[in-house]
mmCIF file of C-alpha atoms and ligand atoms in Angstrom:
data_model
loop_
_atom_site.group_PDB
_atom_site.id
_atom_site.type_symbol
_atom_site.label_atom_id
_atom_site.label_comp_id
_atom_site.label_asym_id
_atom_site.label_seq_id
_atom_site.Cartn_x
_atom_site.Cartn_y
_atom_site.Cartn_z
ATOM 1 C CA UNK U 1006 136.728 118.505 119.209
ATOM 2 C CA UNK U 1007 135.623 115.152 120.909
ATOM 3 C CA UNK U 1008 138.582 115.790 123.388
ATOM 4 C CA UNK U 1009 136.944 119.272 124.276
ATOM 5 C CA UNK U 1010 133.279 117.400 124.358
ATOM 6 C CA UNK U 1011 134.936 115.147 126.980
ATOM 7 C CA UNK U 1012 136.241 117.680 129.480
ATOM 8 C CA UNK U 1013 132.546 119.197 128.927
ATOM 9 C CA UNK U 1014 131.267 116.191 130.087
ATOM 10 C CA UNK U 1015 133.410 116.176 132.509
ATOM 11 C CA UNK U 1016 132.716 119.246 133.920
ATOM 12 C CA UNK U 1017 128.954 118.655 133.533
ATOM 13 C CA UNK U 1018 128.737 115.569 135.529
ATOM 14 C CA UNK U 1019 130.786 117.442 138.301
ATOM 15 C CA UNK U 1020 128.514 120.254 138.696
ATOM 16 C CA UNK U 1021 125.253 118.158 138.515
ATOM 17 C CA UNK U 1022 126.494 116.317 141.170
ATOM 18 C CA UNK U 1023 124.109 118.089 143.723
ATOM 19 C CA UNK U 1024 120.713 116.773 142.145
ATOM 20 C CA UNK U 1025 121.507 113.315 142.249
ATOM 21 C CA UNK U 1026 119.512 110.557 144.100
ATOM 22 C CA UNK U 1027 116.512 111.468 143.476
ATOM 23 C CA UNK U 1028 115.669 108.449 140.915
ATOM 24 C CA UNK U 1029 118.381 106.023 142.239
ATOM 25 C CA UNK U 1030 116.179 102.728 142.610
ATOM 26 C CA UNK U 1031 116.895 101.159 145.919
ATOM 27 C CA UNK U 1032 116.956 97.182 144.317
ATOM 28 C CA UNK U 1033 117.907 96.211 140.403
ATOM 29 C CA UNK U 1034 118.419 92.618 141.240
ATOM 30 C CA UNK U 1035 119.670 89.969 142.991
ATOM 31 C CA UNK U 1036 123.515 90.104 141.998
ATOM 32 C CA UNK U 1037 124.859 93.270 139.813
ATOM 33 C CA UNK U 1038 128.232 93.195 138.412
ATOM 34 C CA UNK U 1039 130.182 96.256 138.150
ATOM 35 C CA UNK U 1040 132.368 97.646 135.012
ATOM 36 C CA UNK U 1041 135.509 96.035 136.557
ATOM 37 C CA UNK U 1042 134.134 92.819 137.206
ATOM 38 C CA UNK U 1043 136.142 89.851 135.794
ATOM 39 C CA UNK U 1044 132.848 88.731 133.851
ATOM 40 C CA UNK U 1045 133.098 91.680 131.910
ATOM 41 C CA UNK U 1046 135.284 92.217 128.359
ATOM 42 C CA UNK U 1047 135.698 95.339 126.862
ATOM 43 C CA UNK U 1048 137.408 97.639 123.939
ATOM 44 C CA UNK U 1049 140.707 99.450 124.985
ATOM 45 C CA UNK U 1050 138.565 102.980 124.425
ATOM 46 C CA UNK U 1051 137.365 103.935 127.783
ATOM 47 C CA UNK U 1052 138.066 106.172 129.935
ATOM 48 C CA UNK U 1053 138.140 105.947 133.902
ATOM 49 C CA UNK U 1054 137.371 109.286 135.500
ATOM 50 C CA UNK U 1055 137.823 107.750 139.025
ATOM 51 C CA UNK U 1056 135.731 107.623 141.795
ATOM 52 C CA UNK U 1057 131.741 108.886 141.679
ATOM 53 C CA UNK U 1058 129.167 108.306 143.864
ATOM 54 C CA UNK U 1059 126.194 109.147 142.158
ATOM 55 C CA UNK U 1060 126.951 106.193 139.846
ATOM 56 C CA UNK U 1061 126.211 102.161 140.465
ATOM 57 C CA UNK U 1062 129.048 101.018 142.828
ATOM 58 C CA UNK U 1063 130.864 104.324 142.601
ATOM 59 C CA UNK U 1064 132.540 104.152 139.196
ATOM 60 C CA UNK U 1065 131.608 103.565 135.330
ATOM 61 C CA UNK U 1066 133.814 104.093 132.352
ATOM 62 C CA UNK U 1067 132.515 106.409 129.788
ATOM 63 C CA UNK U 1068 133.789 106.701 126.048
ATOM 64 C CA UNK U 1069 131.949 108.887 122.777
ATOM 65 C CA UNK U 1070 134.282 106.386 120.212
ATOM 66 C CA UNK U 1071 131.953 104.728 117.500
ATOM 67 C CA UNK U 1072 132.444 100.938 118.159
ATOM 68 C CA UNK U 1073 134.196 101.120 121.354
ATOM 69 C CA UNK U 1074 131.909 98.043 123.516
ATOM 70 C CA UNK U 1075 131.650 96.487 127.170
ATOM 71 C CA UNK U 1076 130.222 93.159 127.655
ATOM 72 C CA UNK U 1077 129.195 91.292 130.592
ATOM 73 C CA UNK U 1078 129.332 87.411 130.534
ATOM 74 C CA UNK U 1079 126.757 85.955 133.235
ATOM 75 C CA UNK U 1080 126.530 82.915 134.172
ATOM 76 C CA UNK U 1081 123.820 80.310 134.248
ATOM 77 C CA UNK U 1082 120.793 80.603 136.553
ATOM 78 C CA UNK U 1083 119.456 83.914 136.704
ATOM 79 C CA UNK U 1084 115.754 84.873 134.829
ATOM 80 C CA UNK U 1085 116.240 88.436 134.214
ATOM 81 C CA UNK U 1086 118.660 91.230 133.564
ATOM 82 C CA UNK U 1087 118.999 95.160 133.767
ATOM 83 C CA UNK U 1088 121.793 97.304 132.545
ATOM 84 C CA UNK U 1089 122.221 100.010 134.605
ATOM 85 C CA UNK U 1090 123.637 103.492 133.323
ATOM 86 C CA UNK U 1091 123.425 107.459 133.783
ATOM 87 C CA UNK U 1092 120.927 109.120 130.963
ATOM 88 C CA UNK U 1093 121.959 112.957 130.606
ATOM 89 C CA UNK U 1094 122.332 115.864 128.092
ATOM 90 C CA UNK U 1095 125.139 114.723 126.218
ATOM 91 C CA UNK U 1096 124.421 111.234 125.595
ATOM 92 C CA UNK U 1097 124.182 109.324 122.550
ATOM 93 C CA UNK U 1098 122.035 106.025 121.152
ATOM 94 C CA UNK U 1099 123.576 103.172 121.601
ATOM 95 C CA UNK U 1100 122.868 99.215 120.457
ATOM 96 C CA UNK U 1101 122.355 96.379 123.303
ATOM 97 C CA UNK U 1102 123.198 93.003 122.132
ATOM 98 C CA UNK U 1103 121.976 89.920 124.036
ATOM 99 C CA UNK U 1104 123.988 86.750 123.319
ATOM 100 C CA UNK U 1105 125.290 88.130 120.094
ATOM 101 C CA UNK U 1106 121.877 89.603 118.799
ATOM 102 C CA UNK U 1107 120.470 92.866 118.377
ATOM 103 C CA UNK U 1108 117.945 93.537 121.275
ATOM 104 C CA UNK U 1109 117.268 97.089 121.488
ATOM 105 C CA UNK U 1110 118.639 100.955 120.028
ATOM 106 C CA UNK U 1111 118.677 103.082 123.773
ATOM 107 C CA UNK U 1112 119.200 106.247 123.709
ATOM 108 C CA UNK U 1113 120.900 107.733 126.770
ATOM 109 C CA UNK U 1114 119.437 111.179 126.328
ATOM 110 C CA UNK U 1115 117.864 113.094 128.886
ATOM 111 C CA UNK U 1116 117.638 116.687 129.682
ATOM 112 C CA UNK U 1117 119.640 116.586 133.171
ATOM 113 C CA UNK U 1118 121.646 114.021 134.503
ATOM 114 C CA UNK U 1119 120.016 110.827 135.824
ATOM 115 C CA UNK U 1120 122.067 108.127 137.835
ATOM 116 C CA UNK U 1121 121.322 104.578 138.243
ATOM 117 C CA UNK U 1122 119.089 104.418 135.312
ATOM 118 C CA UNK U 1123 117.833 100.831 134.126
ATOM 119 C CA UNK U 1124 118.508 101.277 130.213
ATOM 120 C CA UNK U 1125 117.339 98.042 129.063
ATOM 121 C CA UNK U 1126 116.118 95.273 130.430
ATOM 122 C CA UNK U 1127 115.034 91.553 129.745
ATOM 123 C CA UNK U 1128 114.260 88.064 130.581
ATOM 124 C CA UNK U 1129 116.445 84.843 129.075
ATOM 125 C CA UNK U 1130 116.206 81.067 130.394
ATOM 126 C CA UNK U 1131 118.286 80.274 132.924
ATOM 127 C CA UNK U 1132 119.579 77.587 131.899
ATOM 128 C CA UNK U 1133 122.772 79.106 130.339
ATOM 129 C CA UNK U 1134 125.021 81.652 130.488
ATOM 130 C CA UNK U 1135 124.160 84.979 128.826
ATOM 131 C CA UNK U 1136 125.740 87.707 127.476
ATOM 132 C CA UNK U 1137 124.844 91.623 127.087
ATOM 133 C CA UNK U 1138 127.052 93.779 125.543
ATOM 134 C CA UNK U 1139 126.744 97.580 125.125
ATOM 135 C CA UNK U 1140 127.750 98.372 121.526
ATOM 136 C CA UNK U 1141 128.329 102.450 121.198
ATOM 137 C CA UNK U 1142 127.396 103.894 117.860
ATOM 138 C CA UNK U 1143 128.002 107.156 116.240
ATOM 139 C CA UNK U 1144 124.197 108.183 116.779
ATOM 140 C CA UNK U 1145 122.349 110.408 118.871
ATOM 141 C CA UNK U 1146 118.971 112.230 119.716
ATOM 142 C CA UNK U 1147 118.647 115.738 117.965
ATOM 143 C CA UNK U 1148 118.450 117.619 121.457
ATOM 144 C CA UNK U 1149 121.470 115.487 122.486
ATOM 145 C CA UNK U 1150 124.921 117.480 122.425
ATOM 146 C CA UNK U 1151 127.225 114.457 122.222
ATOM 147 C CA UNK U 1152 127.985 110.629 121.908
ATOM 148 C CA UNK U 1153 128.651 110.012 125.229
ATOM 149 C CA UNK U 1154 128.343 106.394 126.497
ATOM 150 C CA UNK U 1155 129.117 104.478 129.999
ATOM 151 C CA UNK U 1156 129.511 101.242 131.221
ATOM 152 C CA UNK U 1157 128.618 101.049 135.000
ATOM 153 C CA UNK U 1158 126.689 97.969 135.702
ATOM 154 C CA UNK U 1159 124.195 95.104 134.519
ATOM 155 C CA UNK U 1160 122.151 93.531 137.441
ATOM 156 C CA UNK U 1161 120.789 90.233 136.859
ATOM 157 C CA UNK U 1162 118.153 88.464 139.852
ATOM 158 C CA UNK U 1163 115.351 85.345 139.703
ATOM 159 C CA UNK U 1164 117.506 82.331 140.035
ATOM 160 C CA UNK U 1165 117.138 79.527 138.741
ATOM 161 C CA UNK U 1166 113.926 77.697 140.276
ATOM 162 C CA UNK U 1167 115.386 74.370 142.473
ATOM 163 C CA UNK U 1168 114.509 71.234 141.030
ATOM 164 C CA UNK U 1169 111.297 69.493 142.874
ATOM 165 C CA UNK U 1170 112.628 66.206 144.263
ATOM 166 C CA UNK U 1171 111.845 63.392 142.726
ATOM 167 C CA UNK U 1172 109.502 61.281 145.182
ATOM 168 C CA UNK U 1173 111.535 58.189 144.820
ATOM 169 C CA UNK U 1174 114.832 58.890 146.129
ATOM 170 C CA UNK U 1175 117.661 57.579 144.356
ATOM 171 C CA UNK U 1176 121.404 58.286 144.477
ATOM 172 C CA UNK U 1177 121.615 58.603 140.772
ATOM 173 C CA UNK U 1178 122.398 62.233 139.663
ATOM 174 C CA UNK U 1179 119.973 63.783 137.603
ATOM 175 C CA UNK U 1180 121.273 64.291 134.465
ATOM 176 C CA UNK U 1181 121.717 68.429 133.554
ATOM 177 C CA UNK U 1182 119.132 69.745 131.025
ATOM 178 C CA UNK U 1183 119.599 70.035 127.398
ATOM 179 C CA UNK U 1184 121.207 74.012 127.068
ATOM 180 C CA UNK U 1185 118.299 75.733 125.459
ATOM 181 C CA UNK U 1186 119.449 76.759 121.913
ATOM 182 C CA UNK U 1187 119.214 80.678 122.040
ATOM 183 C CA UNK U 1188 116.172 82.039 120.127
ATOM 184 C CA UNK U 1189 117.537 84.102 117.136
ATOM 185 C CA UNK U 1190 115.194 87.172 117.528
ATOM 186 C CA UNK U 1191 113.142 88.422 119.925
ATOM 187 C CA UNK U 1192 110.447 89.445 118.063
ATOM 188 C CA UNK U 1193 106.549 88.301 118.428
ATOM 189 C CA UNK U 1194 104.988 87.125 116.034
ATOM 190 C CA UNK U 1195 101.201 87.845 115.698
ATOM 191 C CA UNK U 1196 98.997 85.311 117.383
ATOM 192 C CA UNK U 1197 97.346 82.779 114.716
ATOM 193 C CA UNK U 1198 94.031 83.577 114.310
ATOM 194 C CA UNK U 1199 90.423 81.704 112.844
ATOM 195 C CA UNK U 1200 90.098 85.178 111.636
ATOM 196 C CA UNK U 1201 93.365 85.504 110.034
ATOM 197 C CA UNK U 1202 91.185 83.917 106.439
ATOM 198 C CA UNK U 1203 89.257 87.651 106.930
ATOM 199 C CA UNK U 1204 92.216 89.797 107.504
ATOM 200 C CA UNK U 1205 93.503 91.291 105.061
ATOM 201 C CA UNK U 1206 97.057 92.141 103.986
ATOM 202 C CA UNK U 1207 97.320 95.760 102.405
ATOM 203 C CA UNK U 1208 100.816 96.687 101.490
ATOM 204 C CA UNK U 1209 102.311 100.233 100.795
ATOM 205 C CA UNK U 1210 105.099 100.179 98.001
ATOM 206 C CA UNK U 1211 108.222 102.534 98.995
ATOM 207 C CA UNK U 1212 107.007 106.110 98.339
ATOM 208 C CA UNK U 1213 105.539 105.679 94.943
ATOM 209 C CA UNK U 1214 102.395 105.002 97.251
ATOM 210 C CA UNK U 1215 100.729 108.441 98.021
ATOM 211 C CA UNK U 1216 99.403 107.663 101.426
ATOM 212 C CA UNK U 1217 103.512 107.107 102.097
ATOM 213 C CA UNK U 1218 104.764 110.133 103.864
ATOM 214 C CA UNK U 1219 107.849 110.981 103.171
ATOM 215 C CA UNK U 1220 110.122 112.653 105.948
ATOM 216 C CA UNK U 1221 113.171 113.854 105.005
ATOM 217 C CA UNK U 1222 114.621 113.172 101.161
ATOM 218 C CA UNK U 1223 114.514 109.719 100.234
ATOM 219 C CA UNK U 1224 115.209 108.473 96.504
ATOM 220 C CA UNK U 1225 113.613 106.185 94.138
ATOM 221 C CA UNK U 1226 114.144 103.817 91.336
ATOM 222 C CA UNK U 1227 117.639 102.678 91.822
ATOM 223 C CA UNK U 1228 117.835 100.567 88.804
ATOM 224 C CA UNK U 1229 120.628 98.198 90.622
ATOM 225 C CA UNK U 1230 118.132 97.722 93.339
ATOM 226 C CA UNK U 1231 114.914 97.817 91.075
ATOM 227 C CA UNK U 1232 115.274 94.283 89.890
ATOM 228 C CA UNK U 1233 114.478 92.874 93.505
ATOM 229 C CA UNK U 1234 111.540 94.908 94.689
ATOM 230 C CA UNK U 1235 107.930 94.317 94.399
ATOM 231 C CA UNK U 1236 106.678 96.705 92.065
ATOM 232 C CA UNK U 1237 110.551 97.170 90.510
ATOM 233 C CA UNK U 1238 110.808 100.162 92.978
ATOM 234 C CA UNK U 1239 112.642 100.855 96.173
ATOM 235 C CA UNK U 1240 112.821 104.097 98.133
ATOM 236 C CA UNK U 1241 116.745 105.048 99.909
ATOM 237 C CA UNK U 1242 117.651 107.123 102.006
ATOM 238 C CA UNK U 1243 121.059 107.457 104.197
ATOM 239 C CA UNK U 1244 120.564 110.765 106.153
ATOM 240 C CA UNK U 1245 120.327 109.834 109.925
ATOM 241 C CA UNK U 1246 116.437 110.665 110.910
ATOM 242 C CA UNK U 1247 114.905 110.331 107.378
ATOM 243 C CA UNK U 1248 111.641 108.458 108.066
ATOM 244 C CA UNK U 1249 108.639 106.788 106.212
ATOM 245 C CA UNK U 1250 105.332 107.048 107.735
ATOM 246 C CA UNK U 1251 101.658 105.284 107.218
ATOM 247 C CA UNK U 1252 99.202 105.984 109.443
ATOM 248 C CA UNK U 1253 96.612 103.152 109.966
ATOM 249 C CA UNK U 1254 93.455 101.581 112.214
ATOM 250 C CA UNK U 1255 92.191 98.910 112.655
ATOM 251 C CA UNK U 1256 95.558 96.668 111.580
ATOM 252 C CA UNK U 1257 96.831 93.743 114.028
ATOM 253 C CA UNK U 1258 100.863 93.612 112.556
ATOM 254 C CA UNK U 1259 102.896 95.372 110.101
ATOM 255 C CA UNK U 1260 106.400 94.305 108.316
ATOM 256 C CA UNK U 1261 108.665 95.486 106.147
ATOM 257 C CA UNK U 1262 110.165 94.660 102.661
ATOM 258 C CA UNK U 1263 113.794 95.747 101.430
ATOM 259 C CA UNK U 1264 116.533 94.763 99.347
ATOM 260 C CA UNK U 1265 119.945 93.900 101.174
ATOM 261 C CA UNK U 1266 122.844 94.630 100.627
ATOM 262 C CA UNK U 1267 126.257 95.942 101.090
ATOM 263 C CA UNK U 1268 126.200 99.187 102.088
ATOM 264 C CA UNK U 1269 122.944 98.583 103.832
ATOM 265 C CA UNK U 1270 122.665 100.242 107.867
ATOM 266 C CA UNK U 1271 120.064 98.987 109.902
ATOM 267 C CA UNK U 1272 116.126 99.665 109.450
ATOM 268 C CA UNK U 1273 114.350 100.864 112.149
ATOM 269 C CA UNK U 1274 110.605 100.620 112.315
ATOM 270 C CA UNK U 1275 108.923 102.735 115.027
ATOM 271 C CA UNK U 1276 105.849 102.856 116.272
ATOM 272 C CA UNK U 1277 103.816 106.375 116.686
ATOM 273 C CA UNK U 1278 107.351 108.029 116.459
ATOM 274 C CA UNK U 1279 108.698 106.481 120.145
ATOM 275 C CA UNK U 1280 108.615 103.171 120.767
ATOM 276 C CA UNK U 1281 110.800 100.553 118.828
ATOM 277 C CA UNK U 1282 109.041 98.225 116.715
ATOM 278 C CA UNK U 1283 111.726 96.763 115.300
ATOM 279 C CA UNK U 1284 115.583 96.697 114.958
ATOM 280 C CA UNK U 1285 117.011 94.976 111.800
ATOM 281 C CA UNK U 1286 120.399 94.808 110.063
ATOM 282 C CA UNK U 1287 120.157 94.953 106.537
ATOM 283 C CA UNK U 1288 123.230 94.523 105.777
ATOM 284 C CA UNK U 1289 123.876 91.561 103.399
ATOM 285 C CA UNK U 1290 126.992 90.433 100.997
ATOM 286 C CA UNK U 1291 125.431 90.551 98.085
ATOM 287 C CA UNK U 1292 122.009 91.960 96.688
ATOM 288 C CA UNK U 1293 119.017 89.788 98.204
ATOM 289 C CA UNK U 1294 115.300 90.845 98.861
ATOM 290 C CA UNK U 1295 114.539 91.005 102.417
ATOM 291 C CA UNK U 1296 111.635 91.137 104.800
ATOM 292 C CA UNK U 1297 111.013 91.467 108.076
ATOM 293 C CA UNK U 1298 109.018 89.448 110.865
ATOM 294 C CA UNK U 1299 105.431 90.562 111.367
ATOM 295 C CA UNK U 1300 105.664 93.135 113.988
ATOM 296 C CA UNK U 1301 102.990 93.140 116.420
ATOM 297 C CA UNK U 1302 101.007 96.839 116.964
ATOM 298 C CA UNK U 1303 99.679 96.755 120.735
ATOM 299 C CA UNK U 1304 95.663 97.674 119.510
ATOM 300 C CA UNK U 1305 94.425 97.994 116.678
ATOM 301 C CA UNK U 1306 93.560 101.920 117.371
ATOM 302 C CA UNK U 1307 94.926 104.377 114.829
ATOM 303 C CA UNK U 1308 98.637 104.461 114.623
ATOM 304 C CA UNK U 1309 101.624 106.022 112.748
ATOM 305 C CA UNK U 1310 104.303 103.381 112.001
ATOM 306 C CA UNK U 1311 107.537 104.765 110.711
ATOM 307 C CA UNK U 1312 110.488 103.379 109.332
ATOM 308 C CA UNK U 1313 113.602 105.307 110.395
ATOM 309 C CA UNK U 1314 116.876 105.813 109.056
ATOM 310 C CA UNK U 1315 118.560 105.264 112.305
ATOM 311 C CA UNK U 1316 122.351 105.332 111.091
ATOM 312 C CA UNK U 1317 123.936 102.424 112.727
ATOM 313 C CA UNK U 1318 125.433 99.497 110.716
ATOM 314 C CA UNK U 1319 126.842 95.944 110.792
ATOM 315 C CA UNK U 1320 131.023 96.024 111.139
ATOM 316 C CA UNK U 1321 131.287 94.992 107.903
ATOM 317 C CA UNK U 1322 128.330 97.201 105.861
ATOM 318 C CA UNK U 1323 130.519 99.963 103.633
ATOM 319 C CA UNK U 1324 127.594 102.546 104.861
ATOM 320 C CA UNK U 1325 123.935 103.263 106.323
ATOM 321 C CA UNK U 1326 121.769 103.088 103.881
ATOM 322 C CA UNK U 1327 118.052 101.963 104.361
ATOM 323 C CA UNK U 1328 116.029 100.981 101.193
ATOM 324 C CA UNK U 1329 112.399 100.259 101.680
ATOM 325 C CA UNK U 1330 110.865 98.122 98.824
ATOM 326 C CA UNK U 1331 107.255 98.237 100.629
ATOM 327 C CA UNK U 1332 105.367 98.187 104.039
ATOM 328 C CA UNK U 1333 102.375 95.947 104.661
ATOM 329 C CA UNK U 1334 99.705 95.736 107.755
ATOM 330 C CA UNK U 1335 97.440 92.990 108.197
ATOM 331 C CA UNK U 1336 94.569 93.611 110.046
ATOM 332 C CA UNK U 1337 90.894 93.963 108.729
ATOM 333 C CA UNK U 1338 89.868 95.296 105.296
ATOM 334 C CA UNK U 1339 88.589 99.219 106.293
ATOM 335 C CA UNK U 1340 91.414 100.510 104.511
ATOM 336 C CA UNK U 1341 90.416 98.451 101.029
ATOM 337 C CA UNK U 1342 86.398 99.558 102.068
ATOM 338 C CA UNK U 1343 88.240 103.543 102.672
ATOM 339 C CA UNK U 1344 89.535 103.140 99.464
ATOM 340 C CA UNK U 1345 86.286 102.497 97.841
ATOM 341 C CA UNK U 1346 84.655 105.294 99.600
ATOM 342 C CA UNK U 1347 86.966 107.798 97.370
ATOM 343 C CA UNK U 1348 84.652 106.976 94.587
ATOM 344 C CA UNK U 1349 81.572 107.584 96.602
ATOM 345 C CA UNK U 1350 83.311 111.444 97.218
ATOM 346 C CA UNK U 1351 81.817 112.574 94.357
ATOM 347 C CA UNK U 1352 78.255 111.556 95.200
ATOM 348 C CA UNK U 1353 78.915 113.265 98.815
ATOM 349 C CA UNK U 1354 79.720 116.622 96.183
ATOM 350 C CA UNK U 1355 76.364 115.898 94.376
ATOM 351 C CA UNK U 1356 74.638 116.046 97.177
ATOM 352 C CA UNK U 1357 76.139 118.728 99.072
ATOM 353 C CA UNK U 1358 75.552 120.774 95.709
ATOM 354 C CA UNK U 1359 72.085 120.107 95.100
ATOM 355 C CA UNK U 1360 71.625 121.000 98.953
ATOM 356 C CA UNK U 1361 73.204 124.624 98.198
ATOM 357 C CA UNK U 1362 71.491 125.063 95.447
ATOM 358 C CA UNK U 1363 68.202 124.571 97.154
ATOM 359 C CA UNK U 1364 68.951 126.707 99.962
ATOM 360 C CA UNK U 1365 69.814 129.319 97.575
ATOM 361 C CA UNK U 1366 66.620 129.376 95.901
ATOM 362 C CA UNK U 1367 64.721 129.549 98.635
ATOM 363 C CA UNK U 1368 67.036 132.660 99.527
ATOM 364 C CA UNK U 1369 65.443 134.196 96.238
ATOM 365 C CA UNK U 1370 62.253 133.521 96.413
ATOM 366 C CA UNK U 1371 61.868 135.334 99.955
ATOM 367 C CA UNK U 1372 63.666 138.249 98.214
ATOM 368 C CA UNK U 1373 61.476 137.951 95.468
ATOM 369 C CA UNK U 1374 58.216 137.962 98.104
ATOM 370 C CA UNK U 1375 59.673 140.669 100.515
ATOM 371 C CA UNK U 1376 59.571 142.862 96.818
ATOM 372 C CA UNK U 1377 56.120 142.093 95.619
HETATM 373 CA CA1 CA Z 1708 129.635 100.887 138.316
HETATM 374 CA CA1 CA Z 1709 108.552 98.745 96.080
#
């Protein structure tokens, strides 16, 4: 079946050849290094289809294997990188690692073939060498019709700024900078605050919490996972797509709470259903409560953040699970004050009532008049 998915692909990049160009960007960079270059390791599982010159320097491999991977190794001195691919109808979601870490889920989707695309994209010092490596997981968009991934180029450019001389010369060499010890994730946290004393943290436990919504079928009270969650609950789910939503205003960050474990997958938190939040692995020997970094929201306008059963996991994870113990904003109090208004529903009734009931007898008294 993925043999006959290949020759489709095959044949669909062939025929689409005609539209191409359109969105090829003239520039990604300074110095781009093909597939082949000598930087670049790889798994045995790719396939060469030869010569193409829609693609970045003519040729790209392409594989749909789970697991297969092509890394480039850069070296020190550039500021920014790009990895360059085609997007089309038959392409998969794939992980991008920089220097060993998870940076970002892309999904290679798109309705019609597009060339040259810049997947993903970054800055790193440039102090040392870098690596980005394209993982390829067994995932994909629902309008996708395959797995399909391809290696074709990472560009990197913004050297390394030259050292300002020193205004006393001297024939001693300047001693090379410390190597910057590589940050371990690339995630913001929220900007400390004089107001952070008046925030206030509101947190949303699994889906026993009614203003959780609940997409897909997730479970609850695992009693081997109970023991380690907040309120001695967790919500699970392993079907790729499954989701968690709260929608909120007015909140400046938002992080998540889990148990790990071993048959844990990766959590995905997403913000207003298409742009990534967050991309953890959750994947841990042994049982161990968990919980994310606070996850900057760009306003603090009304948003729906998600967490998504994505379906990717760590190597050595026995399966995809992702267990949610709770969700928590912080951001100012409106929801605790919204809260409070529920009780004051019933005086809104009252008064509504009272007003109908007015309005009605005035109704029968002009009936009564127009009689008499
Ligand atoms: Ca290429
Ligand atoms: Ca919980």
């Amino acid at each position: 079946m993925r043999a006959a998915l290949r020759v489709v692909a095959l044949v669909a990049v062939v025929v689409s050849m005609p539209v191409v160009g359109a969105t090829v960007e003239a520039s990604h960079g300074d110095t781009c290094y093909e597939e082949t270059d000598g930087i670049v390791t790889k798994s045995g599982g790719w396939t060469n289809p030869g010569p193409f010159a829609s693609v970045h320097g003519g040729t790209y491999i392409y594989t749909d294997v789970a697991d297969e991977y092509i890394e480039w190794a850069v070296p020190a001195g550039s500021a920014s990188w790009k990895l360059i691919a085609y997007t089309g109808p038959n392409l998969g979601t794939h992980a991008v690692y920089v220097d060993g870490v998870l940076f970002a889920s892309v999904d290679h989707y798109s309705p019609d073939y597009v060339y040259q695309v810049v997947v993903a994209e970054g800055t790193w010092s440039t102090g040392s060498g870098h690596t980005v490596k394209l993982f390829v997981t067994n995932n994909k968009n629902a309008s996708s019709t395959g797995y399909y991934a391809n290696g074709d180029a990472l560009c990197v450019s913004g050297a390394a700024p030259t050292p300002t001389p020193t205004p006393t010369p001297t024939a001693t060499p300047t001693p090379a900078p410390p190597t910057p010890t590589p940050t371990a994730t690339p995630v913001p946290t929220p900007t400390p605050s004089s107001l952070i004393d008046a925030r206030c943290i509101t947190r949303y436990e699994d889906i026993s919490d009614p203003r959780v919504y609940q997409g897909g079928s997730w479970f609850t009270d695992f009693a081997g996972y109970n023991q380690y969650a907040s309120n001695d609950k967790v919500a699970y789910s392993g079907t790729v797509g499954d989701r968690l939503d709260i929608r909120v205003v007015g909140q400046d960050a938002v992080r998540v709470g889990s148990v790990s474990g071993p048959d844990e997958g990766f959590v995905w938190v997403v913000l207003n259903h298409n742009t990534t939040l967050g991309f953890f692995d959750n994947y841990s020997a042994t049982l161990t409560p968990w919980r994310s970094t606070w996850l900057n929201l760009p306003d603090r306008k009304e948003h729906t953040v998600s967490v998504y059963v994505e379906g990717s996991k760590n190597a050595s994870s026995t399966d995809v699970w992702v267990t949610v113990d709770y969700m928590e904003f912080i951001g100012d109090c409106w929801l605790h004050e919204r809260d409070q208004l529920k009780v004051g529903k019933s005086q809104d009734l009252a008064i509504y009532a009272f007003g109908l009931f007015l309005l009605g007898g005035i109704w029968v008294y002009q009936l009564w008049g127009r009689r008499w």
